[in-house]
mmCIF file of C-alpha atoms in Angstrom:
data_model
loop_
_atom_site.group_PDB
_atom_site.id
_atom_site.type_symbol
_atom_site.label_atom_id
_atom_site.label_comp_id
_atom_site.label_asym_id
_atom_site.label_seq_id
_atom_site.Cartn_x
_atom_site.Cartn_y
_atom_site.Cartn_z
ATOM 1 C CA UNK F 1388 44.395 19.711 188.899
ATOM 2 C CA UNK F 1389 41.332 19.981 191.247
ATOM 3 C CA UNK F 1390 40.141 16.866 191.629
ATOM 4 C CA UNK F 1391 41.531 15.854 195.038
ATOM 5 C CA UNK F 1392 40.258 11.714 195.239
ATOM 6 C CA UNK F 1393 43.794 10.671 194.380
ATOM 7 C CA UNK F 1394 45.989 13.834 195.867
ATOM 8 C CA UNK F 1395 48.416 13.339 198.409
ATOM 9 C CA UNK F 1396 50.429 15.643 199.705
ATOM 10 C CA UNK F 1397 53.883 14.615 201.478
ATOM 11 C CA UNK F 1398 54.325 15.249 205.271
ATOM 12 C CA UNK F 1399 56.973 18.312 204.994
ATOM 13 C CA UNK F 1400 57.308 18.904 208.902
ATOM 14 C CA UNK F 1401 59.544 22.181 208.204
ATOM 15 C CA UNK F 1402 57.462 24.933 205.948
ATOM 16 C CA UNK F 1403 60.446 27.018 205.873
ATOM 17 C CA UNK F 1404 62.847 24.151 204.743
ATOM 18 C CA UNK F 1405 60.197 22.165 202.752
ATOM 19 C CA UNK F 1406 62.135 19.103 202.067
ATOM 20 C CA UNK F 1407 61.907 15.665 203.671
ATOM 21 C CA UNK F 1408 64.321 12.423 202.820
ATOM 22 C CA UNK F 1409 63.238 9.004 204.423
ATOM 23 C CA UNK F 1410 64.832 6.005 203.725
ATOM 24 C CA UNK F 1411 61.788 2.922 203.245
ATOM 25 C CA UNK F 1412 62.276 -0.336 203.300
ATOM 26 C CA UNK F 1413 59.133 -2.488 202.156
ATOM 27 C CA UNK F 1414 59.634 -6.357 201.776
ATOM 28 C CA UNK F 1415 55.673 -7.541 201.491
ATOM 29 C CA UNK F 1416 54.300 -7.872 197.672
ATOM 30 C CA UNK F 1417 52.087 -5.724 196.604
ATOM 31 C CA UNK F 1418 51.593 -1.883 196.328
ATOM 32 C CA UNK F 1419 53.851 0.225 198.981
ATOM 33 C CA UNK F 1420 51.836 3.690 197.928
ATOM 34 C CA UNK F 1421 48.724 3.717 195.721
ATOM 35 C CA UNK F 1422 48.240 5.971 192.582
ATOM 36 C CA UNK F 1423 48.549 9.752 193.758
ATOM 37 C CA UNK F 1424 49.843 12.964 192.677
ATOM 38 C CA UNK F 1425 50.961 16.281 194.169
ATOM 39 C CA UNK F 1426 52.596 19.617 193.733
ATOM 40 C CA UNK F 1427 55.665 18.729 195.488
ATOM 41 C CA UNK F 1428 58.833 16.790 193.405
ATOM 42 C CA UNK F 1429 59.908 13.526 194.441
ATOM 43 C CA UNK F 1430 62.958 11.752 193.506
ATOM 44 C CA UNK F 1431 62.969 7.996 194.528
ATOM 45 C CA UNK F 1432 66.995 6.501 194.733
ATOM 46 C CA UNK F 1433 66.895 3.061 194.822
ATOM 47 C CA UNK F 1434 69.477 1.190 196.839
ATOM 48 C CA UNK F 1435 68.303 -2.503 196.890
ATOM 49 C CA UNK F 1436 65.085 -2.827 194.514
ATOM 50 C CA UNK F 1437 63.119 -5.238 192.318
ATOM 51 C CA UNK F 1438 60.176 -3.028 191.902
ATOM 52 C CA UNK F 1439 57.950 -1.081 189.432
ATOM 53 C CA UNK F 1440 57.257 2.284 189.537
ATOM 54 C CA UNK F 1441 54.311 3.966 187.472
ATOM 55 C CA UNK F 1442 54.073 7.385 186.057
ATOM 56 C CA UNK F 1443 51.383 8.305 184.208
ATOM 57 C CA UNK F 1444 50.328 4.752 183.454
ATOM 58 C CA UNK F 1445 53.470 3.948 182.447
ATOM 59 C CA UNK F 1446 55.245 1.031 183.802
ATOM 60 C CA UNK F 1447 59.228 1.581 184.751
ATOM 61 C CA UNK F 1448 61.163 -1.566 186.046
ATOM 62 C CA UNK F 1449 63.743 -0.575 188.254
ATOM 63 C CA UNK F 1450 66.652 -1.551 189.674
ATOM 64 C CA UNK F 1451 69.612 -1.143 192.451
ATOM 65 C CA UNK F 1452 70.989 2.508 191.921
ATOM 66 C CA UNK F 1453 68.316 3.753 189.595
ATOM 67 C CA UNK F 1454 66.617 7.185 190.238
ATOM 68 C CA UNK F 1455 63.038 7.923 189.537
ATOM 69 C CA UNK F 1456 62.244 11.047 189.023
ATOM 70 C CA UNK F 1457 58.860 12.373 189.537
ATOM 71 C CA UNK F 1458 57.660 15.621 188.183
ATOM 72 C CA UNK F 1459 55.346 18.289 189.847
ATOM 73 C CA UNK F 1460 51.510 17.285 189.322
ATOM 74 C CA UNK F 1461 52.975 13.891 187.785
ATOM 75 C CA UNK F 1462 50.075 10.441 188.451
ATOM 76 C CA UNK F 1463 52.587 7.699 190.022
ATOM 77 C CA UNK F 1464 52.408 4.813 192.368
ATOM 78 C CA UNK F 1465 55.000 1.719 193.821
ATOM 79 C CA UNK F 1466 54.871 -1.342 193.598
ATOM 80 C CA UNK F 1467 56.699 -4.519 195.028
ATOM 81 C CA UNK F 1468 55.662 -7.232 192.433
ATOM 82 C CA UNK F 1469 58.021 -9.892 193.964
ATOM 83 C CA UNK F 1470 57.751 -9.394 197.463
ATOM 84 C CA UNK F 1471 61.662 -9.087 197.587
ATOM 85 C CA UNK F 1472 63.421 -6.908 200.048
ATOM 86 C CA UNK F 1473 63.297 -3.048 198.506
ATOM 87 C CA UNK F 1474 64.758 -0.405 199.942
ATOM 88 C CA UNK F 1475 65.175 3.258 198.551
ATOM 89 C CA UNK F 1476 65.217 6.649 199.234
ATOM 90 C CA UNK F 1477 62.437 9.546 198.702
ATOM 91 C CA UNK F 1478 63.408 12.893 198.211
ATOM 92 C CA UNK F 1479 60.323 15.286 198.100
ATOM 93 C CA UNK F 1480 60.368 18.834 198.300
ATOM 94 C CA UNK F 1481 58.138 21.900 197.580
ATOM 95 C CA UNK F 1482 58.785 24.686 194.461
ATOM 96 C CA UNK F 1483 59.303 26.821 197.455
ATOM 97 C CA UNK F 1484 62.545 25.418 198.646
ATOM 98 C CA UNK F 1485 64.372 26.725 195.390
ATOM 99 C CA UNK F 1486 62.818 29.735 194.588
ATOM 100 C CA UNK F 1487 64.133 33.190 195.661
ATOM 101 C CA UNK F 1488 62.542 35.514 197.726
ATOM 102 C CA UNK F 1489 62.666 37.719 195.092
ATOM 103 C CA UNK F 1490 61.772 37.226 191.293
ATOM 104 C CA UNK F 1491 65.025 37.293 189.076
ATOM 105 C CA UNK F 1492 66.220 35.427 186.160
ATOM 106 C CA UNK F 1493 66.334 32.381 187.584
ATOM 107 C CA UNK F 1494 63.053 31.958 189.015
ATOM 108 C CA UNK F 1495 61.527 33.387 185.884
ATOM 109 C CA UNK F 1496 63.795 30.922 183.441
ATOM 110 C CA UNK F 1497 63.607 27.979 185.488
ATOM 111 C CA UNK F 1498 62.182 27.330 188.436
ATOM 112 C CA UNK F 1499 58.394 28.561 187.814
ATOM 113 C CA UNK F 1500 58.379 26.596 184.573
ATOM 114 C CA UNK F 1501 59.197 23.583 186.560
ATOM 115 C CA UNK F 1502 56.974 24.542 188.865
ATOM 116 C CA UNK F 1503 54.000 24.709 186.049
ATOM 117 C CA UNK F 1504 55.009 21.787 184.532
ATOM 118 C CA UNK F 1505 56.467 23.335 181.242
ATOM 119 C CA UNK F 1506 59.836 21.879 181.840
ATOM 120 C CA UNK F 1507 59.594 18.315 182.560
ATOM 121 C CA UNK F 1508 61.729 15.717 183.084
ATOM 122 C CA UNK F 1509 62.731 11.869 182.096
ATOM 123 C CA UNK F 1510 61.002 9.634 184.792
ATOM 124 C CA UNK F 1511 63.886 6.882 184.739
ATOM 125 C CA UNK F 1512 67.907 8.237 185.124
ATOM 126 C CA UNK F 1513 70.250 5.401 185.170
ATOM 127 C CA UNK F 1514 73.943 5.078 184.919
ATOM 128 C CA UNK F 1515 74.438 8.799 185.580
ATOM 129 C CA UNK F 1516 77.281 8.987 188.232
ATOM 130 C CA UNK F 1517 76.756 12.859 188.376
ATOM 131 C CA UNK F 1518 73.133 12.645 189.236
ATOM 132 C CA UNK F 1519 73.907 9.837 191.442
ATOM 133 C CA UNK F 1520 76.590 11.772 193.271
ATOM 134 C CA UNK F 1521 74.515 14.572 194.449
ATOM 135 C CA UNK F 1522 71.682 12.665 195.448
ATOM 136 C CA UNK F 1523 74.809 10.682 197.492
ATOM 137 C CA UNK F 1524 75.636 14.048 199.182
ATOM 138 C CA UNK F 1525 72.252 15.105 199.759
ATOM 139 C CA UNK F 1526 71.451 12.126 201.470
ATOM 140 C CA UNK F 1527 74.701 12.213 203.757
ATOM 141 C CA UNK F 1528 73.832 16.117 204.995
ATOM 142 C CA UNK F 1529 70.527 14.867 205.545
ATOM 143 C CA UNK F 1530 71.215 12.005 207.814
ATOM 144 C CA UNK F 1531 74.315 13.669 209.691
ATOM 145 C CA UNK F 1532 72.495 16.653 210.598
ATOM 146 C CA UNK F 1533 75.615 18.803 210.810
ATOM 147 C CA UNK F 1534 76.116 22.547 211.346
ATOM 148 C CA UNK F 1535 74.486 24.109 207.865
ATOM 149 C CA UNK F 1536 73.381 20.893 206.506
ATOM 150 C CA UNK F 1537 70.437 22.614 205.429
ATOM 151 C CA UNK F 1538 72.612 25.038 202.507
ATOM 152 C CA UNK F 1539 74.431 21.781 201.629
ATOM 153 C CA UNK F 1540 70.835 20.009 200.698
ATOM 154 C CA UNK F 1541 69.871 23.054 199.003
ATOM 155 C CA UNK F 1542 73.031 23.748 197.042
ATOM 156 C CA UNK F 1543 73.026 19.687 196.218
ATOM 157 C CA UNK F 1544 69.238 20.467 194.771
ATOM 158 C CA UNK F 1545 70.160 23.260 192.225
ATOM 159 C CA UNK F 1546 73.326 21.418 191.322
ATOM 160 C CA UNK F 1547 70.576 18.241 190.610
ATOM 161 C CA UNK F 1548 68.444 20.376 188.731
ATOM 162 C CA UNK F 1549 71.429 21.776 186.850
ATOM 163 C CA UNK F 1550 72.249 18.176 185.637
ATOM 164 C CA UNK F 1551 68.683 17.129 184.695
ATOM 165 C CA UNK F 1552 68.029 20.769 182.785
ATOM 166 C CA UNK F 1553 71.361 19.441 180.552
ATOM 167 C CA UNK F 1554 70.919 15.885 180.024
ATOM 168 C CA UNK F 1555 67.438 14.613 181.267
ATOM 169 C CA UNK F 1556 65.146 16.825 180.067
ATOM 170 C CA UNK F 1557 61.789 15.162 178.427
ATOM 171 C CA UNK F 1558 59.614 18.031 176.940
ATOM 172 C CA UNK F 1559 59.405 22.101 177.446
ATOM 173 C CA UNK F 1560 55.428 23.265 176.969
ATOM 174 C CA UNK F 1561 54.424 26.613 176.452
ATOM 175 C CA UNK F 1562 52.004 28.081 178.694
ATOM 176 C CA UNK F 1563 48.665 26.867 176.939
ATOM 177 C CA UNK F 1564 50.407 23.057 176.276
ATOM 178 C CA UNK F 1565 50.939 23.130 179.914
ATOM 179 C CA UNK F 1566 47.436 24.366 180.637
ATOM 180 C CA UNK F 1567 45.850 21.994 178.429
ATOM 181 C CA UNK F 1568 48.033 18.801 180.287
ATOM 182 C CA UNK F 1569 46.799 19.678 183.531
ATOM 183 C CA UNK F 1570 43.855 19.622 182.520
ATOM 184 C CA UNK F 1571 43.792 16.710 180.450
ATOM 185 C CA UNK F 1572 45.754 15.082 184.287
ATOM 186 C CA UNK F 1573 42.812 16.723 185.768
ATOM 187 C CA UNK F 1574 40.043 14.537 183.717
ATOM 188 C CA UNK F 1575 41.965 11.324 183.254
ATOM 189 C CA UNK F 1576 42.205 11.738 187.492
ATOM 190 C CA UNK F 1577 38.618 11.993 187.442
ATOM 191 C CA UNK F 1578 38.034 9.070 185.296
ATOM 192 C CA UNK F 1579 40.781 6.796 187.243
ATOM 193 C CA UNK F 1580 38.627 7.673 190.639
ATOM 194 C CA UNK F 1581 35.670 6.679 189.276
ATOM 195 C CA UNK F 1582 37.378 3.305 187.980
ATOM 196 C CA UNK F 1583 39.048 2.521 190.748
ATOM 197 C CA UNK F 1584 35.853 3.196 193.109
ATOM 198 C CA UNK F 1585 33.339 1.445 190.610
ATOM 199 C CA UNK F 1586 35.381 -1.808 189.128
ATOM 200 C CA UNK F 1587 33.419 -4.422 190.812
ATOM 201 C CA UNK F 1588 30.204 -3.011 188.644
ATOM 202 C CA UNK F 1589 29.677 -3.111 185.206
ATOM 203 C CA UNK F 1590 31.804 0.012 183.245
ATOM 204 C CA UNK F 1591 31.403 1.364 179.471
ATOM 205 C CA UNK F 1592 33.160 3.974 178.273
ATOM 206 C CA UNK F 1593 30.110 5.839 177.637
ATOM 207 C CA UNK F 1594 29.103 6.104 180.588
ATOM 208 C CA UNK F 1595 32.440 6.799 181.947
ATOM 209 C CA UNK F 1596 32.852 9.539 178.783
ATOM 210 C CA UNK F 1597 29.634 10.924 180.140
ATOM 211 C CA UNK F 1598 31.128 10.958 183.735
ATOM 212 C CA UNK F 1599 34.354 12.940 182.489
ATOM 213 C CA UNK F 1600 31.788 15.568 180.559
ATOM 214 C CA UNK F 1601 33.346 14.761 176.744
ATOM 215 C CA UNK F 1602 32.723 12.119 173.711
ATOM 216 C CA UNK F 1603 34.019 9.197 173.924
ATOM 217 C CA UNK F 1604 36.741 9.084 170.964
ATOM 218 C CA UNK F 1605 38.329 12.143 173.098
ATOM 219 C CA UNK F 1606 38.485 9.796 176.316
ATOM 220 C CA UNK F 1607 39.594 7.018 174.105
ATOM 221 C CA UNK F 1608 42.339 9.037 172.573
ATOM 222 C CA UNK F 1609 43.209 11.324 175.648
ATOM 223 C CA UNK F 1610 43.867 7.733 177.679
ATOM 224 C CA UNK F 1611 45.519 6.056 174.716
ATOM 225 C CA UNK F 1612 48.095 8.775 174.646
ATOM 226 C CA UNK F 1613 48.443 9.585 178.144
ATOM 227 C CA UNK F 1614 48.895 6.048 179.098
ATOM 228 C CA UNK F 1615 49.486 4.165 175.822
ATOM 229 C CA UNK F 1616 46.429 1.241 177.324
ATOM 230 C CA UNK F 1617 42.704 1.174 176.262
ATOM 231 C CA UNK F 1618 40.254 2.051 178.987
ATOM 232 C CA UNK F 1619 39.059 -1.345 178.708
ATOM 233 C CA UNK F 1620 42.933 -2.801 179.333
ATOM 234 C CA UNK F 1621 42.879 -0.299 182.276
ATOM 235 C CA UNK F 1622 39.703 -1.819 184.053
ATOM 236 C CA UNK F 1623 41.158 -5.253 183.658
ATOM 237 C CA UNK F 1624 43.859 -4.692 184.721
ATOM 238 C CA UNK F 1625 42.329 -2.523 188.094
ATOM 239 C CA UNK F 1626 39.956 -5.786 188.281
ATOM 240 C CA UNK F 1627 42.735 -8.620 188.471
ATOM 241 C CA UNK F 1628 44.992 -6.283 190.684
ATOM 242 C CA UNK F 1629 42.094 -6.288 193.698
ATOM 243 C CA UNK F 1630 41.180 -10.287 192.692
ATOM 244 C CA UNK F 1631 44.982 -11.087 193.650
ATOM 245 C CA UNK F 1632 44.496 -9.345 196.560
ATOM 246 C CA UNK F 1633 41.505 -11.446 197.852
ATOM 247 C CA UNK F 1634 43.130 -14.852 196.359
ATOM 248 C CA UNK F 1635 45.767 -14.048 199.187
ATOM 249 C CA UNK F 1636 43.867 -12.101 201.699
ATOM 250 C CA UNK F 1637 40.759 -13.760 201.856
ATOM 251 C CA UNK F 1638 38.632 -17.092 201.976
ATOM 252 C CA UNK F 1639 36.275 -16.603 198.799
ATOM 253 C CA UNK F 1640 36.558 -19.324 196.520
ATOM 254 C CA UNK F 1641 37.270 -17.761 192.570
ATOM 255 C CA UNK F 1642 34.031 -17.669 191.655
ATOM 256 C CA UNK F 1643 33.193 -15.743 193.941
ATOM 257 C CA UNK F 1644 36.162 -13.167 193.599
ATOM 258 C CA UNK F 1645 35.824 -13.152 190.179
ATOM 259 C CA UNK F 1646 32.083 -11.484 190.684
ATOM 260 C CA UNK F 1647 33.855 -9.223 193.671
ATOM 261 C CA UNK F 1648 35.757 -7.378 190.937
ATOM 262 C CA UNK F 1649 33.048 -7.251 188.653
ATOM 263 C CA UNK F 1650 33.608 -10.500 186.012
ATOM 264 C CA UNK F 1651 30.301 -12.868 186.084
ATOM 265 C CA UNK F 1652 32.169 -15.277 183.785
ATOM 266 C CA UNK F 1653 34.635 -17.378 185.952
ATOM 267 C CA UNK F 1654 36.258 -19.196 182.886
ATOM 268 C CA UNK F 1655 36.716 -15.556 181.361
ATOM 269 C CA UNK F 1656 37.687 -14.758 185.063
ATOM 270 C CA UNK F 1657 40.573 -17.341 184.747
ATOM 271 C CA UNK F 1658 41.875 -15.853 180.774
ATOM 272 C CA UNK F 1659 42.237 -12.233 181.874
ATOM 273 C CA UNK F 1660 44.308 -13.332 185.397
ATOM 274 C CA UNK F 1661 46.548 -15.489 183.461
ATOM 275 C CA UNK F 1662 46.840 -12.663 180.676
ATOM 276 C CA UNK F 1663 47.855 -10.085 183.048
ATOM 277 C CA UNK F 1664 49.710 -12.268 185.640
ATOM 278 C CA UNK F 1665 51.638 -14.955 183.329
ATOM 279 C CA UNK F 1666 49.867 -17.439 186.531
ATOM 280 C CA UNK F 1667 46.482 -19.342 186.870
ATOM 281 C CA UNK F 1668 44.095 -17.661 189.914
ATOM 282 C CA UNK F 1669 44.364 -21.565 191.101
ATOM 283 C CA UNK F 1670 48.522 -21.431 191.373
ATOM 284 C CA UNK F 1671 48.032 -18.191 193.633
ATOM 285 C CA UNK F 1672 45.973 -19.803 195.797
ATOM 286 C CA UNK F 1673 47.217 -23.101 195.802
ATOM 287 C CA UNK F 1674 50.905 -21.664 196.782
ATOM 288 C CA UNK F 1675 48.637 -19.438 199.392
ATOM 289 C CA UNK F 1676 47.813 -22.476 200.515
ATOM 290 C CA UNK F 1677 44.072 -21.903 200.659
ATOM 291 C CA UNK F 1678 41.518 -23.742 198.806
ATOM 292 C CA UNK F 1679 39.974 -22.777 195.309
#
């Protein structure tokens, strides 16, 4: 992927033991991280949660002791729709950590398609108590910082990858499938930017078609498929997610939020909150205890 509006890259302090493991603990609604990618893997373990996690559009519900796996290159965001207390666990770690200073079967087999994103795995792993186990363990040599902790947490990640490679895996690409999903990743990025950047204007998927440089029944299927919404669904939903940010952050009255995030029409305003929030703009900030 080049374009770089939405890349993040995790703070690995060590470059020659590229791996980091923070526990978070987030109890405010809303997003914790916005929508990002990057070349490292990140596995979220969830100890306490009531939260959503999106990959690639897709919306995953998750719960105490579920593990989220993110793959290399792989769009994905959190989100704390409740405002209850979360707390988890991120594992990220470069390629690098797992590959061999020299190239044998290994590398060659498994760990550079991984890398490239021909292997890839199942987002959501639940009730897996080997899975859960290692991640355990890793965790444990992380925070005790013992003598060699550093082979343990590197032995723990093979043995992880070991279990995902026989039970979790969700497709294996060839080289020119893999090619042609990064850069599919690469224009849908491009298109979210713009989106995310331009929602309080008016959009058409011609001119964002003519943004991404193809027709528009290729953007139309590409983000059907990719994220099983319309691009239309997508800017709505973009739209309402800033408007319930200003109907608790801010003293605009809902007209004047609903022109903020692009909507003239406060009435239609009011039908697209309620459709994508099950709740009346008028609730929020009535329990917000601000005016309307």
């Amino acid at each position: 992927m080049t374009h770089h509006a939405l890349y993040r890259k995790p703070y690995l302090p060590d470059s020659y033991f590229p791996i980091i493991i923070r526990r978070v603990r987030y109890t405010v609604q809303g997003p914790i991280c916005d929508s990002h990618w990057h070349e490292q893997i990140e596995i979220l373990y969830f100890v306490e949660a009531d939260a959503v996690v999106e990959c690639n559009f897709n919306d995953i519900k998750v719960k105490s002791r579920d593990i989220i796996y993110i793959n290399s290159n792989e769009l994905h965001r959190i989100y704390n729709p409740g405002g209850k207390a979360l707390e988890y666990y991120c594992i990220a770690f470069d390629p690098s950590l797992i590959q061999s200073s020299f190239f044998d079967s290994i590398n060659s087999k498994y760990i550079v398609p991984i890398e490239n994103n021909q292997i890839l795995f199942k987002n959501r792993i639940s009730d897996d108590p080997t899975v859960s186990r290692y991640i355990s363990e890793m965790i444990w040599e992380a925070e005790t910082n013992e003598e060699g902790y550093e082979i343990a947490v590197k032995a723990y990640v093979y043995l992880l990858l070991v279990c995902l490679l026989r039970s979790h895996k969700k497709a294996v690409l060839s080289k020119k499938e893999s090619r042609i999903r990064s850069n599919n990743l690469d224009c849908l990025n491009k298109v979210i930017v713009y989106i995310e950047e331009h929602y309080n204007e008016r959009l058409t998927v011609n001119q964002l078609a003519r943004y991404a440089g193809m027709s528009t029944s290729n953007l139309h299927l590409l983000f059907k498929k990719a994220s099983g919404k319309t691009i239309t669904d997508y800017i709505n939903q973009v739209r309402i997610q800033n408007a319930d940010r200003l109907l608790r952050n801010s003293d605009m009255n809902i007209s004047e939020i609903a022109t903020a995030v692009g909507v003239d029409d406060s009435n239609y305003f009011t039908k697209l909150f309620k459709k994508y929030k099950k709740i009346a703009p008028s609730q929020i900030r009535k329990a917000e205890g601000t005016g309307a």
